[in-house]
DNA sequence: CTTGCCCACTCGTCTATACGAGTATGCCTG
DNA sequence: CAGGCATACTCGTATAGACGAGTGGGCAAG
C-alpha cells in the first residue's frame, strides 16, 4: 500500500447547495494553500480524484478548470496537473527612466536584468513607419504618421513583455531612432540630442486578461492576466514626443512608484 | 423566417488541428470584436449554436467558458450569454494624496467620485488592533502590533475596491485615527497633526486573478483580474507610518502616474 | 549495454443524455 | 383588468462513455 495522493482530501456533499465540482475545487485549493501540495508538485490525477470522490471525470475536470482560471494550477498533457510555481518577479522602479540612468550604453531592461542575475534578451525587433491609430494619434498631439518600434523582452528565455514605441514621424524620420539600434542610452538619449529635452513621463496602468495573440507571444499560462502600461514622454515644451505601449505578463512583474507627498 | 442570430458565424472544420470548441470561440470572439455583437447584447443560445455547428452542447459550453475566461462574455442563468460591457473606469491619479487635496473635509474617494458624477459609498468599516503579519511588520519597520482600518468602496452601488490601512500601534492608539471617523482630511491629516509630516509614498502594484473571497467581496465577473496595490507612507524622518493594502476590480480602474524625467 | 517498441498512465476533445433551476411570456382564471 | 400559473427557453450540474495524443518506464531484441 503506497500512501494515497488523495490522503489529505475529504469528501463532498452531493446534497449541498454548493456544486460538487466547486467543493472539490475548494478542497484542492485549501490543500494547496496549506502547503499540502507545494509549488511545482503534481496533484492527484483525474482518475485518482474520480475514485476518491466517486464522481465522473468531467466533474473533476471542471474543478481543475476553476483552479486553472484562478492561476493556481496548470495542466501538462501526458504528465499531470501541477501547482503553478510563482515565478520570481521583476521589479520595475519608477525612476528607471531617470536621466542619470541613461549615460550607460545599455538599455534599462538589460542593465536591470544583469543586476538581478538573470539573462536578458531582446527579440523580434521591428521598426517601421505607420499610420497612427486613433488612440496613439490623440496621445501624440494629433500626429498622423508615426515611427513604430516593436520588440519583445525575455528573461532567461521566458518572454515577459512586449512593447511598441510610437514617435511622430517629423521627429524620428531619418534619425538614429529609425535605426534598429538607436545607440547608447536608447531613443530617449537621441530625443534629447535632437533638442527635445525630456520633462516628465505619464504612465497609465490597466490589468486585464490577455487576448489569444498575447497568450501566444508571452507564452502565458491560463489564469495569468497582463498588465497594460501606456507611457507618454513629454519634452520641456510640453509636447508628447513618444508613446510606449507595453504588455507585461502580470506574474512576472511588480511595478513600484515613488510619489512625493507634496 | 426570422433573421438567424447565428447569421454571421461560419462553420468549423472537425479535421483541423485546432479543437472545435476553440474554433467556435474564435468565431464568436471575432464577431464580438467586429461589433457584430455589441456590449450587453445577447449571444446565440447554447441550443442555437448546437444546431448551427452540429456539435454537442458541452462543446458549445466549452467555447463559452473560454470567452468567459478572457473576460469577454458573462452568462446569466435563465437569460443567456452576453457580451460583457466595459464598465466606465475610474482613474486614479498619482497626486491623489498630495497635501493640497487634504484640506477638504472629504476623503479622496468621495471627492473624486462626486467630481465624476457617480454615487460613492463606503462600506463595512472595521477598525481594530491586530498582530501584524510578517509582511506588514517588515514594511512598517518591524512593528509588532498595528491598528487596522478596513473598508470597502462602492461606486453607484457596485463594489470596486477594498482596502486595509495598517498603522503602528504606538502612533495610532488613542488618537482619532483609531476612531471610525478619522475626521477631515483623513488619517494622513491626523498623522501630520501628530508630528509625522509626510515625505513620500511608495506604491507597489501587482495584477493577478482574485481569490474566491475577493470574487465575493467585489462581486467580480469571471475573467476579471484584480489590481493589488500596496502603498507605504513615509514621514520626514524616513519612518514608515502607514501601509495601505488595496485590492481593486481591474475592470474599474486605470492607474495614472506622473514621473519626472529628472 | 543500448536501442527501440509497447504499454500504461496522463490530460484533451467530443458525444449523448438527464435533470435542476432561473427567467420571461402568454394565456387563463377570477 | 389583474393576478397567477403553465410553459418554453435559458444556463447549471452531473453522468457515462469513447477516442486521441503526449509522456515515461519497462521489457525485449539486437
XYZ file of C-alpha atoms (C1' of nucleotides) in Angstrom:
584
model
C 0.000 0.000 0.000
C 1.613 3.194 -1.084
C 0.439 6.379 0.582
C -2.603 7.790 -1.116
C -2.057 11.016 -3.053
C -5.576 11.990 -2.069
C -4.841 11.424 1.588
C -5.495 14.927 2.804
C -8.701 15.392 0.861
C -12.107 14.925 2.412
C -15.471 14.111 0.954
C -18.149 16.019 -0.887
C -21.770 16.507 -0.013
C -23.906 15.952 -3.132
C -26.940 17.435 -1.375
C -25.155 20.694 -0.578
C -26.121 23.920 -2.277
C -22.555 24.261 -3.401
C -21.905 22.330 -6.597
C -19.810 19.213 -6.193
C -17.125 20.436 -8.572
C -16.827 23.630 -6.525
C -16.485 21.637 -3.331
C -13.697 19.622 -4.909
C -12.022 22.790 -6.122
C -12.336 24.238 -2.620
C -10.653 21.234 -1.070
C -7.828 21.239 -3.571
C -7.355 24.976 -3.156
C -7.185 24.666 0.572
C -4.736 21.792 0.346
C -2.532 23.936 -1.862
C -2.836 26.940 0.425
C -1.918 24.818 3.418
C 1.152 23.572 1.630
C -0.121 20.029 1.361
C 0.784 20.329 -2.297
C 3.799 22.512 -2.922
C 4.855 24.644 -5.834
C 5.567 22.553 -8.888
C 4.180 19.464 -7.223
C 1.778 17.159 -9.026
C -1.819 16.997 -7.873
C -3.693 13.680 -7.838
C -4.603 12.647 -11.375
C -8.119 12.967 -12.696
C -8.602 9.223 -12.389
C -7.491 9.210 -8.766
C -9.893 12.002 -7.885
C -12.693 10.229 -9.737
C -12.069 7.221 -7.499
C -11.634 9.237 -4.344
C -14.767 11.319 -4.677
C -16.897 8.867 -6.606
C -17.780 11.414 -9.262
C -17.457 11.443 -13.008
C -14.348 12.598 -14.776
C -15.953 15.729 -16.203
C -16.773 16.843 -12.691
C -13.151 16.550 -11.671
C -12.018 18.343 -14.813
C -14.485 21.082 -14.025
C -12.824 21.519 -10.634
C -9.402 21.712 -12.229
C -10.602 24.299 -14.696
C -11.701 26.520 -11.810
C -8.284 26.337 -10.211
C -6.697 26.943 -13.590
C -8.792 30.054 -14.037
C -7.515 31.266 -10.683
C -3.974 30.736 -11.859
C -3.331 28.223 -9.076
C -2.539 25.159 -11.170
C -1.650 24.261 -14.724
C -2.144 21.027 -16.620
C 0.522 19.319 -18.703
C -0.691 16.914 -21.317
C 0.506 13.413 -20.584
C 2.031 14.342 -17.250
C -0.479 15.687 -14.809
C -1.794 18.798 -13.123
C 0.731 20.791 -11.153
C 0.712 23.589 -8.635
C 1.838 26.596 -10.589
C 5.113 27.918 -9.252
C 5.151 31.631 -8.537
C 7.908 32.824 -10.806
C 10.390 35.282 -9.422
C 9.059 38.715 -10.110
C 10.810 41.543 -11.786
C 10.542 44.897 -10.092
C 10.097 47.950 -12.238
C 11.136 51.040 -10.346
C 9.529 54.295 -11.321
C 12.883 56.030 -11.720
C 14.047 53.600 -14.351
C 13.900 56.303 -16.994
C 15.671 58.954 -14.942
C 18.322 60.799 -16.882
C 21.088 59.550 -14.621
C 20.453 56.008 -15.822
C 20.813 56.968 -19.443
C 24.538 57.620 -19.663
C 25.261 53.899 -19.702
C 25.444 52.286 -23.074
C 22.885 49.634 -22.266
C 19.132 49.817 -22.142
C 17.226 49.938 -18.883
C 15.985 46.387 -19.378
C 19.450 44.920 -19.908
C 21.020 46.788 -17.001
C 18.302 45.761 -14.575
C 18.295 42.137 -15.641
C 22.058 41.860 -15.395
C 21.929 43.342 -11.930
C 19.330 40.764 -10.923
C 21.497 37.962 -12.237
C 19.152 36.908 -14.995
C 19.864 36.513 -18.682
C 18.059 39.202 -20.694
C 17.237 39.015 -24.380
C 15.505 41.254 -26.856
C 13.594 39.682 -29.655
C 11.609 40.344 -32.805
C 12.755 43.911 -33.206
C 10.759 45.667 -35.888
C 10.993 49.294 -36.894
C 8.615 50.785 -39.395
C 6.568 53.784 -40.394
C 2.835 53.503 -39.875
C -0.390 55.402 -39.859
C -1.180 56.211 -36.241
C -4.211 54.630 -34.632
C -6.842 56.980 -33.271
C -5.637 56.494 -29.716
C -1.943 56.911 -30.456
C -2.610 59.928 -32.622
C -4.537 61.602 -29.801
C -1.812 60.910 -27.294
C 0.841 62.270 -29.640
C -0.984 65.540 -30.253
C -2.760 64.501 -33.456
C 0.281 63.069 -35.203
C -0.891 61.189 -38.273
C 2.124 59.174 -39.226
C 4.413 57.610 -36.691
C 7.548 55.570 -36.418
C 6.770 52.331 -34.586
C 9.473 50.363 -32.800
C 8.305 46.935 -31.648
C 10.249 44.430 -29.599
C 9.818 41.580 -27.178
C 11.769 41.139 -23.975
C 12.776 37.799 -22.476
C 14.336 36.846 -19.160
C 16.196 33.551 -19.012
C 14.424 32.534 -22.187
C 10.967 33.357 -20.916
C 9.059 36.145 -22.695
C 7.927 38.658 -20.097
C 6.787 41.711 -22.036
C 6.429 43.208 -25.453
C 6.379 46.841 -26.244
C 5.821 49.265 -29.081
C 7.185 52.792 -29.074
C 5.461 55.331 -31.277
C 7.149 58.580 -32.250
C 5.867 61.362 -34.504
C 7.444 60.873 -37.896
C 8.540 64.502 -38.126
C 10.774 63.927 -35.130
C 12.084 60.452 -35.779
C 12.413 60.108 -39.540
C 15.971 59.928 -40.777
C 17.457 59.913 -37.285
C 19.156 57.104 -35.468
C 15.818 56.486 -33.762
C 14.688 54.942 -37.027
C 17.629 52.542 -36.979
C 17.328 49.098 -35.453
C 19.959 50.035 -32.894
C 19.222 53.505 -31.553
C 22.622 53.783 -29.872
C 23.735 54.276 -26.277
C 21.039 55.486 -23.893
C 18.302 54.444 -26.277
C 15.754 56.616 -28.012
C 15.373 58.930 -25.020
C 19.027 59.921 -25.293
C 18.561 60.520 -29.050
C 15.436 62.591 -28.429
C 17.349 64.854 -26.064
C 20.186 65.221 -28.609
C 17.565 66.278 -31.113
C 16.592 69.132 -28.828
C 13.645 67.508 -27.107
C 14.740 67.762 -23.523
C 12.502 65.359 -21.619
C 10.428 66.893 -18.882
C 8.222 64.144 -17.496
C 6.505 60.882 -18.253
C 2.921 59.880 -17.756
C 2.086 56.231 -17.213
C -1.342 54.642 -17.440
C -1.793 51.184 -15.969
C -4.534 48.697 -16.611
C -4.870 44.998 -15.889
C -6.964 42.579 -17.912
C -6.996 39.069 -19.297
C -4.794 38.593 -22.356
C -6.012 38.196 -25.907
C -5.141 34.907 -27.639
C -2.351 36.689 -29.500
C -0.890 37.913 -26.228
C -1.121 34.437 -24.730
C 0.935 33.208 -27.639
C 3.528 35.970 -27.674
C 4.102 35.876 -23.922
C 3.541 32.111 -23.606
C 1.117 32.813 -20.803
C -0.341 30.092 -18.651
C -4.082 30.214 -18.222
C -5.178 32.302 -15.294
C -2.412 34.846 -15.764
C -3.533 38.418 -16.506
C -1.492 41.043 -18.273
C -0.521 44.484 -17.129
C -1.037 47.026 -19.871
C 1.139 50.103 -19.442
C 0.983 53.119 -21.699
C 3.732 55.651 -21.159
C 3.805 59.074 -22.780
C 7.011 61.118 -22.748
C 6.734 64.908 -22.773
C 9.504 67.322 -23.655
C 10.199 70.639 -21.926
C 7.847 72.401 -24.311
C 5.005 70.144 -23.235
C 4.925 68.223 -26.491
C 4.292 64.473 -26.394
C 7.316 63.047 -28.167
C 6.829 59.341 -27.596
C 4.151 56.864 -26.592
C 5.255 53.439 -25.437
C 2.623 50.719 -25.275
C 3.739 47.768 -23.157
C 2.023 44.494 -22.340
C 3.575 42.531 -19.490
C 2.970 39.081 -18.059
C 1.434 40.009 -14.727
C 3.053 37.119 -12.894
C 6.483 38.397 -13.816
C 6.193 41.966 -12.578
C 5.773 44.197 -9.615
C 5.614 47.853 -10.528
C 6.959 50.255 -7.997
C 6.349 54.007 -7.831
C 7.611 56.743 -5.556
C 5.248 59.649 -5.039
C 6.097 62.885 -3.303
C 3.690 63.906 -0.548
C 3.967 67.499 -1.796
C -38.238 33.150 -41.173
C -36.773 35.443 -38.601
C -33.206 36.536 -39.081
C -30.802 33.983 -37.733
C -28.894 35.003 -34.627
C -26.061 32.852 -35.877
C -26.069 34.581 -39.210
C -22.542 35.948 -39.156
C -20.961 32.754 -37.905
C -19.251 30.302 -40.223
C -18.532 26.621 -39.942
C -15.991 24.549 -38.124
C -13.516 22.060 -39.527
C -13.581 18.911 -37.379
C -10.395 17.658 -39.056
C -8.449 20.773 -38.163
C -5.654 20.687 -35.622
C -7.468 23.366 -33.721
C -10.100 21.924 -31.424
C -13.669 22.510 -32.500
C -14.561 24.384 -29.325
C -11.618 26.710 -29.915
C -12.742 27.353 -33.460
C -16.183 28.252 -32.197
C -14.691 30.515 -29.542
C -12.547 32.135 -32.252
C -15.583 32.863 -34.396
C -17.581 34.280 -31.519
C -14.615 36.378 -30.387
C -14.134 37.765 -33.852
C -17.830 38.528 -34.191
C -17.672 40.425 -30.914
C -14.517 42.279 -31.928
C -16.087 43.257 -35.215
C -19.086 44.625 -33.400
C -21.431 42.001 -34.763
C -22.455 41.525 -31.157
C -22.326 44.685 -29.129
C -21.754 45.355 -25.458
C -24.527 43.942 -23.343
C -26.020 42.140 -26.306
C -27.079 38.514 -26.045
C -25.117 35.904 -27.934
C -26.899 32.988 -29.613
C -28.073 30.480 -27.023
C -26.283 27.219 -26.475
C -29.065 25.369 -28.249
C -28.854 27.632 -31.284
C -25.115 27.126 -31.539
C -25.556 23.377 -31.145
C -27.875 23.472 -34.154
C -25.726 25.861 -36.144
C -22.452 23.987 -35.730
C -23.839 20.478 -35.393
C -21.871 19.811 -32.221
C -22.862 18.737 -28.750
C -23.863 21.131 -26.074
C -20.752 20.570 -23.969
C -18.628 21.657 -26.898
C -20.516 24.923 -27.133
C -20.308 25.426 -23.390
C -16.583 24.802 -23.607
C -16.333 27.631 -26.133
C -18.277 29.959 -23.882
C -16.050 29.113 -20.952
C -13.015 30.202 -22.981
C -14.579 33.556 -23.731
C -15.616 33.873 -20.111
C -12.059 33.264 -19.026
C -10.980 36.058 -21.318
C -13.478 38.348 -19.694
C -15.300 38.865 -22.983
C -18.698 37.472 -22.073
C -20.684 36.532 -18.998
C -23.537 34.065 -18.605
C -26.770 34.781 -16.800
C -28.734 31.822 -15.585
C -32.087 31.623 -17.308
C -31.358 34.517 -19.641
C -28.415 33.877 -21.863
C -24.797 34.713 -22.533
C -24.000 38.368 -23.007
C -21.123 40.449 -24.254
C -19.637 41.907 -21.103
C -19.946 45.678 -21.111
C -16.754 47.541 -20.380
C -17.676 49.481 -17.293
C -16.651 53.094 -17.052
C -13.256 53.179 -15.477
C -12.162 55.192 -12.552
C -8.876 56.994 -12.967
C -6.548 57.106 -10.024
C -4.128 59.986 -10.405
C -0.797 59.701 -8.695
C -1.213 63.061 -6.977
C -4.411 61.990 -5.230
C -2.640 62.078 -1.878
C -0.943 65.417 -2.367
C -1.209 67.691 0.644
C -3.200 70.269 -1.285
C -6.073 67.792 -1.636
C -6.236 67.193 2.089
C -7.666 70.485 3.290
C -11.138 69.498 2.143
C -13.245 67.708 4.646
C -13.980 64.768 2.427
C -11.869 61.754 1.572
C -10.092 61.386 -1.744
C -12.501 58.697 -2.843
C -15.615 60.746 -2.179
C -14.261 63.905 -3.780
C -13.168 62.118 -6.916
C -16.390 60.192 -7.304
C -18.537 63.273 -6.821
C -16.498 65.065 -9.431
C -17.049 62.199 -11.861
C -20.793 62.337 -11.228
C -21.047 58.928 -9.630
C -22.526 57.984 -6.302
C -19.799 56.879 -3.872
C -20.308 54.746 -0.778
C -18.082 53.355 1.919
C -18.990 50.081 3.473
C -18.050 47.557 6.114
C -15.786 49.866 8.041
C -13.884 47.995 10.697
C -11.199 49.350 12.995
C -9.260 47.112 15.307
C -5.931 46.330 16.849
C -4.108 43.317 15.455
C -0.857 41.463 15.461
C 0.968 42.498 12.307
C 1.567 39.893 9.611
C 5.165 39.202 8.701
C 4.893 41.303 5.554
C 3.170 44.261 7.173
C 5.562 44.183 10.081
C 8.531 44.342 7.733
C 7.088 47.224 5.790
C 6.343 49.138 8.993
C 9.863 48.791 10.335
C 9.246 45.705 12.483
C 6.113 46.968 14.187
C 4.506 44.079 16.034
C 1.078 45.363 16.814
C -0.864 47.543 14.445
C -4.110 49.360 14.097
C -6.002 48.000 11.090
C -8.655 50.051 9.334
C -10.649 48.059 6.776
C -13.314 49.377 4.451
C -14.928 48.672 1.119
C -15.632 51.278 -1.535
C -18.577 51.247 -3.911
C -19.470 53.364 -6.915
C -23.130 53.566 -7.863
C -23.734 50.504 -5.755
C -21.003 48.457 -7.328
C -18.088 47.381 -5.100
C -14.863 48.481 -6.760
C -12.155 48.118 -4.141
C -11.468 47.195 -0.571
C -8.584 48.394 1.440
C -6.893 47.937 4.766
C -4.667 50.573 6.355
C -2.148 49.416 8.908
C -0.535 51.834 11.356
C 1.936 51.126 14.132
C 0.005 50.987 17.366
C 2.385 53.347 19.141
C 1.398 56.045 16.676
C -2.302 55.419 16.290
C -3.555 54.157 19.632
C -5.810 56.572 21.431
C -5.847 59.086 18.583
C -8.665 59.978 16.267
C -7.076 57.557 13.788
C -8.457 54.775 15.933
C -11.964 56.203 15.646
C -14.356 55.043 12.927
C -14.387 58.558 11.531
C -10.839 59.902 11.434
C -12.017 63.442 10.729
C -11.418 65.926 7.902
C -8.511 65.115 5.608
C -8.466 61.508 6.794
C -5.726 59.690 8.610
C -2.978 61.454 6.680
C -4.099 64.798 8.071
C -4.146 63.283 11.573
C -0.680 61.797 11.118
C 0.693 65.215 10.226
C -1.010 66.778 13.235
C 0.694 64.138 15.360
C 4.037 65.394 14.106
C 4.594 62.879 11.341
C 4.993 65.197 8.407
C 4.563 63.027 5.336
C 7.503 62.969 2.981
C 6.666 60.488 0.257
C 4.679 57.401 -0.624
C 5.824 54.178 -2.192
C 3.360 52.131 -4.204
C 3.758 48.543 -5.311
C 1.445 47.252 -7.993
C 0.649 43.681 -8.923
C -2.096 42.119 -11.007
C -3.438 38.622 -10.510
C -6.629 36.601 -10.540
C -8.830 37.082 -7.482
C -9.279 34.589 -4.682
C -12.822 33.279 -4.146
C -13.186 35.660 -1.198
C -12.223 38.595 -3.406
C -14.673 37.480 -6.087
C -17.381 37.592 -3.460
C -16.437 40.894 -1.856
C -16.012 42.721 -5.155
C -18.771 40.802 -6.945
C -16.327 40.122 -9.747
C -17.377 38.558 -13.016
C -15.247 35.661 -14.176
C -12.325 36.730 -16.282
C -11.732 39.920 -14.321
C -8.364 40.220 -12.589
C -7.628 42.371 -9.570
C -5.029 45.058 -9.132
C -3.245 44.696 -5.841
C -1.724 47.949 -4.631
C 0.384 48.277 -1.521
C 1.175 51.828 -0.504
C 3.629 52.749 2.228
C 3.667 56.274 3.634
C 6.942 57.657 4.987
C 7.315 60.639 7.258
C 10.065 63.242 7.061
C 12.254 61.174 9.368
C 12.083 58.262 6.968
C 9.833 56.197 9.176
C 7.087 54.110 7.590
C 3.948 55.367 9.313
C 1.251 53.601 7.326
C 0.807 50.699 4.944
C -2.352 50.579 2.867
C -3.209 47.301 1.176
C -5.788 47.743 -1.574
C -7.446 45.237 -3.881
C -9.262 46.748 -6.846
C -11.518 45.308 -9.523
C -9.242 45.657 -12.534
C -12.088 46.440 -14.906
C -12.982 49.508 -12.840
C -9.612 51.213 -12.732
C -6.915 52.909 -14.693
C -3.985 53.989 -12.564
C -2.127 57.049 -13.705
C 1.321 58.189 -12.608
C 3.411 61.219 -13.398
C 7.144 60.680 -13.318
C 9.760 63.395 -13.524
C 12.447 62.844 -16.172
C 14.994 64.138 -13.629
C 24.569 -2.396 -22.674
C 21.922 0.150 -25.873
C 18.175 0.769 -28.796
C 13.579 0.696 -29.861
C 8.986 -0.582 -29.147
C 4.957 -1.341 -26.395
C 2.043 -0.221 -22.854
C 0.198 2.146 -19.036
C -0.923 6.430 -17.476
C -1.760 11.174 -18.184
C -4.739 15.024 -19.936
C -7.537 16.737 -24.327
C -11.617 16.556 -27.010
C -16.194 15.230 -28.059
C -20.816 12.977 -27.870
C -25.274 11.976 -25.774
C -28.273 12.294 -22.101
C -30.576 13.724 -17.940
C -32.383 16.645 -14.557
C -32.437 21.096 -11.943
C -33.190 25.942 -11.558
C -33.771 30.819 -13.039
C -36.389 33.831 -16.374
C -39.836 35.572 -19.362
C -44.048 35.279 -21.705
C -48.560 34.494 -22.614
C -52.740 32.536 -21.537
C -56.305 31.532 -18.380
C -58.878 32.429 -14.450
C -61.108 35.223 -11.229
C -58.175 44.226 -15.935
C -55.107 41.920 -12.530
C -53.113 38.040 -10.773
C -51.287 33.638 -11.079
C -49.932 29.655 -13.273
C -48.213 26.821 -17.107
C -44.796 26.547 -20.283
C -40.899 27.161 -23.027
C -36.465 28.701 -23.082
C -32.226 29.777 -20.813
C -27.915 28.187 -18.412
C -26.005 24.936 -14.421
C -24.678 20.497 -12.952
C -23.617 15.780 -13.468
C -23.074 11.072 -15.580
C -21.086 7.610 -18.804
C -18.559 6.584 -22.500
C -15.353 6.940 -26.418
C -11.199 8.008 -28.787
C -6.905 10.810 -29.359
C -2.380 12.287 -28.127
C 1.697 13.282 -25.150
C 4.890 11.074 -21.647
C 7.638 7.863 -19.463
C 9.012 3.402 -17.897
C 9.907 -1.288 -18.655
C 10.861 -5.021 -21.441
C 12.676 -7.327 -25.342
C 15.559 -7.541 -29.200
C 19.824 -6.542 -31.134
